[in-house]
Short mmCIF file of C-alpha atoms and ligand atoms in Angstrom, two decimals:
data_model
loop_
_atom_site.label_atom_id
_atom_site.label_comp_id
_atom_site.label_asym_id
_atom_site.label_seq_id
_atom_site.Cartn_x
_atom_site.Cartn_y
_atom_site.Cartn_z
CA MET A 944 0.00 0.00 0.00
CA THR A 945 1.11 3.56 -0.62
CA ASN A 946 2.73 5.11 2.44
CA PHE A 947 0.76 8.33 2.73
CA ILE A 948 2.78 9.37 5.74
CA SER A 949 6.14 9.37 3.97
CA LEU A 950 4.43 11.00 1.00
CA ALA A 951 3.62 14.11 3.08
CA ALA A 952 5.98 17.09 3.05
CA PRO A 953 8.84 16.37 5.52
CA SER A 954 7.92 19.44 7.57
CA VAL A 955 4.40 18.07 8.01
CA GLN A 956 5.56 14.56 8.92
CA SER A 957 7.54 15.97 11.82
CA LEU A 958 4.54 17.80 13.35
CA THR A 959 2.88 16.75 16.58
CA PRO A 960 -0.82 17.67 16.51
CA TYR A 961 -2.07 20.36 18.89
CA GLN A 962 -3.73 18.78 21.92
CA PRO A 963 -6.92 20.62 22.77
CA GLY A 964 -8.74 20.37 26.09
CA LYS A 965 -11.07 17.38 26.23
CA PRO A 966 -14.56 18.40 25.05
CA MET A 967 -17.33 17.94 27.62
CA SER A 968 -19.37 15.84 25.17
CA GLU A 969 -16.47 13.37 24.86
CA LEU A 970 -16.17 12.88 28.62
CA GLU A 971 -19.95 12.54 28.87
CA ARG A 972 -19.85 9.76 26.27
CA GLU A 973 -16.89 7.99 27.87
CA LEU A 974 -18.05 8.01 31.47
CA GLY A 975 -21.79 8.47 31.16
CA LEU A 976 -21.42 11.49 33.45
CA SER A 977 -23.48 14.63 33.31
CA ASN A 978 -22.85 17.91 35.13
CA ILE A 979 -19.26 18.07 33.91
CA VAL A 980 -17.07 21.06 34.76
CA LYS A 981 -14.62 22.09 32.04
CA LEU A 982 -11.79 24.32 33.19
CA ALA A 983 -9.40 23.27 30.46
CA SER A 984 -9.36 25.80 27.63
CA ASN A 985 -9.35 29.26 29.22
CA GLU A 986 -12.87 29.98 28.02
CA ASN A 987 -15.00 32.73 29.57
CA PRO A 988 -17.47 31.02 31.96
CA LEU A 989 -19.98 33.88 31.57
CA GLY A 990 -20.34 33.30 27.84
CA PRO A 991 -20.89 36.17 25.40
CA GLY A 992 -22.91 39.20 26.44
CA ALA A 993 -26.44 40.02 25.30
CA MET A 994 -25.25 42.38 22.56
CA ALA A 995 -23.07 39.71 20.93
CA GLN A 996 -25.84 37.13 21.27
CA GLN A 997 -28.31 39.43 19.56
CA ALA A 998 -25.85 40.13 16.76
CA MET A 999 -25.37 36.40 16.18
CA GLN A 1000 -29.13 35.87 15.99
CA THR A 1001 -29.49 38.65 13.46
CA ALA A 1002 -26.56 37.40 11.40
CA LEU A 1003 -28.10 33.93 11.12
CA ALA A 1004 -30.56 35.27 8.54
CA ASP A 1005 -27.66 35.94 6.16
CA VAL A 1006 -25.63 32.74 6.33
CA ALA A 1007 -26.48 31.77 2.76
CA LEU A 1008 -24.27 34.68 1.72
CA TYR A 1009 -20.49 34.81 1.79
CA PRO A 1010 -19.17 37.09 4.50
CA ASP A 1011 -17.47 40.38 3.66
CA GLY A 1012 -14.04 39.03 2.72
CA ASN A 1013 -12.42 42.25 3.86
CA GLY A 1014 -14.32 42.37 7.14
CA PHE A 1015 -14.87 46.09 6.67
CA ALA A 1016 -17.33 46.70 9.51
CA LEU A 1017 -15.31 44.83 12.13
CA LYS A 1018 -12.04 46.37 10.96
CA GLN A 1019 -13.61 49.80 11.17
CA ALA A 1020 -14.85 49.11 14.70
CA ILE A 1021 -11.41 47.88 15.84
CA SER A 1022 -9.72 50.75 14.07
CA ARG A 1023 -11.88 53.31 15.86
CA LYS A 1024 -11.61 51.62 19.23
CA LEU A 1025 -7.82 51.36 19.13
CA ASP A 1026 -7.13 54.42 17.00
CA VAL A 1027 -5.18 52.36 14.49
CA ASP A 1028 -5.40 52.71 10.71
CA MET A 1029 -7.54 50.02 9.06
CA ALA A 1030 -4.70 49.19 6.68
CA ARG A 1031 -2.78 47.82 9.67
CA LEU A 1032 -5.42 45.20 10.49
CA THR A 1033 -5.53 41.54 9.53
CA LEU A 1034 -8.53 39.46 10.56
CA GLY A 1035 -8.07 35.78 11.32
CA ASN A 1036 -10.07 32.65 11.94
CA GLY A 1037 -8.99 33.00 15.56
CA SER A 1038 -5.68 34.71 16.30
CA ASN A 1039 -4.18 31.27 15.72
CA ASP A 1040 -4.91 31.86 12.04
CA VAL A 1041 -3.00 35.16 12.15
CA LEU A 1042 0.00 33.37 13.72
CA ASP A 1043 -0.19 30.85 10.88
CA LEU A 1044 -0.36 33.61 8.27
CA ILE A 1045 2.77 35.18 9.77
CA ALA A 1046 4.59 31.84 9.53
CA ARG A 1047 3.45 31.29 5.95
CA ALA A 1048 4.41 34.78 4.86
CA TYR A 1049 7.71 35.18 6.69
CA LEU A 1050 9.05 31.77 7.68
CA GLY A 1051 9.96 28.72 5.57
CA PRO A 1052 12.96 26.41 5.03
CA GLY A 1053 16.16 27.86 6.47
CA ARG A 1054 14.31 30.66 8.29
CA GLU A 1055 14.25 30.74 12.06
CA ALA A 1056 11.61 31.63 14.64
CA VAL A 1057 12.72 32.44 18.19
CA PHE A 1058 10.43 31.81 21.14
CA SER A 1059 10.62 30.77 24.77
CA GLN A 1060 10.50 27.40 26.44
CA TYR A 1061 6.95 26.86 27.84
CA ALA A 1062 5.54 29.33 25.29
CA PHE A 1063 2.23 28.78 23.49
CA ALA A 1064 2.21 25.48 21.55
CA VAL A 1065 1.14 27.02 18.26
CA TYR A 1066 4.51 28.78 17.69
CA PRO A 1067 6.46 25.56 17.04
CA LEU A 1068 3.48 24.12 15.09
CA SER A 1069 3.13 27.06 12.71
CA THR A 1070 6.90 27.37 12.31
CA THR A 1071 7.55 23.69 11.68
CA ALA A 1072 4.57 23.29 9.32
CA VAL A 1073 6.18 25.65 6.80
CA GLY A 1074 9.64 24.10 7.20
CA GLY A 1075 10.96 26.82 9.50
CA ILE A 1076 13.45 26.22 12.30
CA CYS A 1077 12.51 26.65 15.98
CA LYS A 1078 15.03 28.35 18.28
CA VAL A 1079 13.81 27.84 21.82
CA ALA A 1080 15.24 30.04 24.58
CA PRO A 1081 15.33 28.59 28.10
CA ALA A 1082 12.76 30.18 30.41
CA LYS A 1083 13.57 31.70 33.80
CA ASP A 1084 11.18 30.69 36.62
CA TYR A 1085 8.76 29.62 33.85
CA ALA A 1086 8.75 33.18 32.44
CA HIS A 1087 10.18 34.43 29.13
CA ASP A 1088 13.89 35.32 29.52
CA LEU A 1089 14.22 38.15 27.01
CA GLY A 1090 18.02 38.16 27.29
CA ALA A 1091 18.16 34.48 26.38
CA MET A 1092 15.75 35.11 23.51
CA ALA A 1093 17.84 38.02 22.19
CA ASP A 1094 20.91 35.75 22.24
CA LEU A 1095 19.20 33.37 19.81
CA ILE A 1096 18.45 36.02 17.19
CA GLY A 1097 20.79 35.51 14.24
CA PRO A 1098 21.05 36.33 10.53
CA ASP A 1099 18.38 33.74 9.64
CA THR A 1100 15.85 34.86 12.26
CA ARG A 1101 12.70 36.28 10.70
CA VAL A 1102 10.18 36.13 13.55
CA VAL A 1103 10.21 36.30 17.36
CA PHE A 1104 7.06 35.08 19.10
CA ILE A 1105 6.28 36.48 22.56
CA ALA A 1106 3.09 35.68 24.46
CA ASN A 1107 2.23 38.42 26.95
CA PRO A 1108 0.86 37.11 29.20
CA ASN A 1109 2.05 33.65 28.29
CA ASN A 1110 -0.12 30.57 28.11
CA PRO A 1111 0.25 28.08 29.86
CA THR A 1112 2.31 29.83 32.55
CA GLY A 1113 0.37 33.08 33.07
CA THR A 1114 3.66 34.98 33.39
CA TRP A 1115 3.99 38.45 31.87
CA LEU A 1116 6.47 41.09 30.74
CA THR A 1117 6.54 44.71 31.87
CA GLU A 1118 6.38 47.68 29.54
CA ALA A 1119 9.98 48.57 30.32
CA ALA A 1120 11.33 45.08 29.68
CA LEU A 1121 9.42 44.52 26.44
CA ASP A 1122 10.16 47.99 25.09
CA ALA A 1123 13.88 47.58 25.76
CA PHE A 1124 13.83 44.18 24.04
CA ILE A 1125 12.02 45.33 20.88
CA ALA A 1126 14.31 48.35 20.62
CA GLU A 1127 17.30 45.98 20.40
CA VAL A 1128 15.80 43.55 17.86
CA PRO A 1129 17.08 44.19 14.32
CA ASN A 1130 14.54 46.05 12.15
CA ASP A 1131 14.24 43.15 9.72
CA VAL A 1132 13.09 40.68 12.40
CA LEU A 1133 9.36 40.68 13.11
CA VAL A 1134 8.39 40.70 16.80
CA VAL A 1135 4.99 39.12 17.33
CA VAL A 1136 3.45 40.03 20.68
CA ASP A 1137 0.56 37.64 21.25
CA GLU A 1138 -1.94 39.33 23.57
CA ALA A 1139 -4.69 36.70 23.72
CA TYR A 1140 -5.32 37.55 27.40
CA PHE A 1141 -4.58 41.28 27.48
CA GLU A 1142 -8.10 42.25 28.61
CA TYR A 1143 -7.57 40.33 31.85
CA VAL A 1144 -4.31 42.02 32.79
CA GLU A 1145 -4.69 44.81 35.34
CA GLU A 1146 -1.04 45.29 36.29
CA GLU A 1147 0.05 48.90 36.00
CA GLN A 1148 3.32 47.99 34.31
CA TYR A 1149 1.61 45.99 31.56
CA PRO A 1150 2.42 47.61 28.21
CA ASN A 1151 -0.02 49.22 25.79
CA THR A 1152 1.76 47.83 22.73
CA VAL A 1153 -0.80 49.24 20.29
CA GLN A 1154 0.74 52.63 20.99
CA TRP A 1155 4.12 51.31 19.80
CA ILE A 1156 2.93 50.14 16.43
CA GLU A 1157 4.11 53.24 14.57
CA ARG A 1158 7.38 53.47 16.48
CA TYR A 1159 8.30 49.83 15.74
CA PRO A 1160 7.44 48.94 12.11
CA ASN A 1161 8.57 45.34 12.80
CA LEU A 1162 6.03 44.87 15.63
CA ILE A 1163 2.93 42.71 15.18
CA VAL A 1164 0.34 42.57 17.96
CA THR A 1165 -2.21 39.75 17.88
CA ARG A 1166 -5.45 39.68 19.83
CA THR A 1167 -8.51 37.45 19.93
CA PHE A 1168 -12.22 37.37 20.69
CA SER A 1169 -11.86 33.81 22.03
CA LYS A 1170 -10.85 34.53 25.60
CA ALA A 1171 -12.33 37.50 27.50
CA HIS A 1172 -14.84 38.18 24.69
CA ALA A 1173 -16.16 34.62 25.04
CA LEU A 1174 -16.38 33.82 21.31
CA ALA A 1175 -13.94 30.88 21.16
CA GLY A 1176 -16.36 28.72 19.18
CA LEU A 1177 -16.72 31.32 16.44
CA ARG A 1178 -12.99 31.65 15.69
CA ILE A 1179 -12.16 35.33 15.27
CA GLY A 1180 -9.01 37.27 16.07
CA TYR A 1181 -6.80 39.94 14.53
CA GLY A 1182 -3.31 41.25 13.99
CA LEU A 1183 -2.05 44.85 14.10
CA SER A 1184 1.07 45.59 12.11
CA HIS A 1185 2.78 47.80 9.57
CA PRO A 1186 0.46 48.10 6.51
CA ASP A 1187 3.04 46.32 4.31
CA VAL A 1188 3.11 43.38 6.72
CA ALA A 1189 -0.71 43.34 6.71
CA ASP A 1190 -0.54 43.35 2.90
CA MET A 1191 1.70 40.25 2.95
CA LEU A 1192 -0.52 38.43 5.45
CA ASN A 1193 -3.51 39.29 3.30
CA ARG A 1194 -1.89 37.62 0.29
CA VAL A 1195 -1.72 34.22 2.01
CA ARG A 1196 -5.04 34.59 3.79
CA GLN A 1197 -8.02 32.48 2.72
CA PRO A 1198 -10.52 34.83 1.02
CA PHE A 1199 -13.27 34.23 3.62
CA ASN A 1200 -11.27 33.19 6.69
CA ALA A 1201 -13.48 35.16 9.11
CA ASN A 1202 -17.06 33.93 9.01
CA LEU A 1203 -20.21 35.99 8.87
CA ILE A 1204 -21.50 35.23 12.37
CA ALA A 1205 -18.09 35.79 13.92
CA LEU A 1206 -17.68 39.17 12.22
CA ALA A 1207 -21.05 40.34 13.55
CA ALA A 1208 -20.56 38.97 17.06
CA ALA A 1209 -17.05 40.41 17.41
CA GLU A 1210 -18.21 43.86 16.36
CA ALA A 1211 -21.04 43.78 18.89
CA SER A 1212 -18.79 42.40 21.62
CA LEU A 1213 -16.27 45.16 21.07
CA ALA A 1214 -19.00 47.69 21.86
CA ASP A 1215 -20.11 45.90 25.04
CA GLN A 1216 -17.73 47.39 27.59
CA ALA A 1217 -20.03 46.46 30.50
CA HIS A 1218 -19.88 42.74 29.77
CA LEU A 1219 -16.12 42.85 29.39
CA GLN A 1220 -15.81 44.65 32.71
CA LYS A 1221 -18.03 42.06 34.38
CA THR A 1222 -15.81 39.32 32.93
CA VAL A 1223 -12.61 40.93 34.18
CA GLU A 1224 -14.04 41.56 37.66
CA LEU A 1225 -15.29 38.00 37.98
CA ASN A 1226 -11.89 36.71 36.93
CA ARG A 1227 -10.07 38.94 39.43
CA VAL A 1228 -12.21 37.76 42.35
CA GLN A 1229 -12.33 34.09 41.36
CA ARG A 1230 -8.63 33.86 40.48
CA GLN A 1231 -7.87 35.11 43.98
CA SER A 1232 -10.22 32.65 45.67
CA LEU A 1233 -9.02 29.77 43.48
CA SER A 1234 -5.43 30.68 44.40
CA GLU A 1235 -6.34 30.55 48.08
CA GLY A 1236 -8.09 27.20 47.63
CA ILE A 1237 -5.05 25.74 45.85
CA THR A 1238 -2.74 27.05 48.55
CA ALA A 1239 -4.99 25.56 51.23
CA LEU A 1240 -4.48 22.16 49.57
CA GLY A 1241 -0.74 22.62 50.09
CA LEU A 1242 -0.05 23.09 46.38
CA GLY A 1243 2.01 25.78 44.67
CA PHE A 1244 1.19 27.56 41.41
CA ILE A 1245 2.82 29.96 38.98
CA PRO A 1246 1.58 33.52 39.67
CA SER A 1247 -0.74 34.35 36.76
CA VAL A 1248 -2.27 37.52 35.34
CA GLY A 1249 -4.54 35.56 32.97
CA ASN A 1250 -7.75 33.60 33.51
CA PHE A 1251 -5.93 30.41 34.45
CA LEU A 1252 -3.46 29.02 37.00
CA SER A 1253 -0.80 26.41 36.34
CA VAL A 1254 -0.65 24.35 39.51
CA ASP A 1255 2.36 22.31 40.59
CA MET A 1256 1.14 18.93 41.81
CA GLY A 1257 4.56 18.12 43.25
CA ARG A 1258 4.64 14.89 41.25
CA GLU A 1259 3.79 13.59 37.80
CA ALA A 1260 0.28 14.97 37.25
CA GLY A 1261 -1.09 12.58 34.60
CA SER A 1262 -2.77 10.26 37.12
CA ILE A 1263 -4.25 13.23 39.01
CA ASP A 1264 -5.65 14.51 35.72
CA GLN A 1265 -7.20 11.09 35.04
CA ALA A 1266 -8.70 10.95 38.54
CA LEU A 1267 -10.19 14.43 38.09
CA LEU A 1268 -11.82 13.28 34.84
CA GLN A 1269 -13.46 10.45 36.77
CA GLU A 1270 -14.90 13.16 39.03
CA GLY A 1271 -16.27 14.99 35.98
CA VAL A 1272 -13.69 17.79 36.09
CA ILE A 1273 -11.64 18.57 32.98
CA VAL A 1274 -8.38 20.52 33.37
CA ARG A 1275 -5.32 20.67 31.09
CA PRO A 1276 -2.27 18.48 31.68
CA LEU A 1277 0.95 20.20 30.57
CA ALA A 1278 3.26 17.25 29.90
CA ASN A 1279 3.40 18.20 26.21
CA TYR A 1280 4.72 21.60 27.30
CA GLY A 1281 7.52 19.90 29.22
CA MET A 1282 5.73 20.60 32.51
CA PRO A 1283 4.70 17.06 33.58
CA ASN A 1284 4.00 18.05 37.20
CA HIS A 1285 1.65 20.92 36.35
CA LEU A 1286 -2.05 21.07 35.57
CA ARG A 1287 -3.46 24.25 34.05
CA ILE A 1288 -6.80 25.22 35.55
CA THR A 1289 -9.04 27.87 34.00
CA VAL A 1290 -10.66 30.28 36.45
CA GLY A 1291 -14.36 29.46 36.38
CA LEU A 1292 -17.49 30.57 38.18
CA ALA A 1293 -17.50 30.28 41.98
CA ASP A 1294 -19.38 26.95 41.95
CA GLN A 1295 -17.17 25.51 39.20
CA ASN A 1296 -14.02 26.40 41.13
CA ALA A 1297 -15.55 24.89 44.25
CA ARG A 1298 -16.29 21.65 42.34
CA LEU A 1299 -12.69 21.59 41.12
CA LEU A 1300 -11.27 22.12 44.60
CA THR A 1301 -13.52 19.46 46.12
CA ALA A 1302 -12.55 16.96 43.41
CA LEU A 1303 -8.86 17.84 43.78
CA ARG A 1304 -8.98 17.38 47.56
CA LYS A 1305 -10.62 13.99 47.05
CA VAL A 1306 -8.19 12.66 44.43
CA LEU A 1307 -5.11 13.88 46.30
C1 LIG B 1725 -5.90 30.90 23.13
C2 LIG B 1725 -4.64 31.51 22.65
C3 LIG B 1725 -4.46 31.99 21.34
C4 LIG B 1725 -5.38 31.79 20.19
O1 LIG B 1725 -6.66 31.70 20.35
P1 LIG B 1725 -7.65 31.83 19.12
O2 LIG B 1725 -8.85 31.15 19.62
O3 LIG B 1725 -7.04 31.14 17.94
O4 LIG B 1725 -7.81 33.28 18.87
C5 LIG B 1725 -3.29 32.60 20.99
N1 LIG B 1725 -2.31 32.74 21.87
C6 LIG B 1725 -2.41 32.30 23.12
C7 LIG B 1725 -1.27 32.51 24.03
C8 LIG B 1725 -3.57 31.65 23.54
O5 LIG B 1725 -3.63 31.15 24.78
#
């Protein structure tokens, strides 16, 4: 029989598929459980606000039509909100899509991407898929070590990926540190600052990178509607960059990568400041109480500014993860991130966090 594996492009053969959090429906099927708590994928437990829900309902009437391939209305809304020229915007099928577009446009065989150990799993995937080379800088206390990352930048480096805050660690970089780093990066190396969780960050020293976009033409900022905006299932995110970079990303973009319902919901969500504020406040309060609950169990965790905590189980966490599943609680094991003792737990509603803590106490 034909070997369809060896027939694939070598860069594709070497990929390891992304491991998503276990869907609730799958666990329900496997264990016959109901009332499952999923704290595995950093989703917003409140769900989208009323304005986004209404926009989705309205958009349903038009799904026989192709969406606006240029996403004009959403781009205009983002442009106004952030005071950034529309020509700097690239819409993606999730910000993951934008990361992929960057890899397709700027990486490839012989070209290097620099990122940190424990950084978001999509960076090596997108880089390797196009035949690019991954240069992984050792982390310091699980956080990005910008000095170590700078040391890896060489003549073949085209892209640096930085997640701020980072997933799965929840660690973050200050304005001063990130600014000093970008200032030192050669102008012909793109610095991608992935801000999937920026809405959650309330630290005073957290940078407003959008304001740097004109000062640093090689800066790309990516954001998403999947996390605080609660639209993960719709797949919509965006990149902010120099217009010429946006032009290049646009050339490799699928014509209708952002779907009609997502475009409408994202635009409405952007206007719903009250729901976003409610989301951020809930996360602040519940992250604190979850932290206290974890500490009370005698466990340590990496301090996080996102909507998740990576908890150190003090031993290999795979069996604890399995035992939690038996209790109907889904969290995210981090062995594939090289963190076999950690479980990443999304901050949920008060009762969800309580269920998690009760289950964790029982299985420990
Ligand atoms: C969730 C996440 C993304 C991408 O999410 P999308 O749903 O594709 O927008 C990007 N970066 C990080 C660090 C994330 O955690």
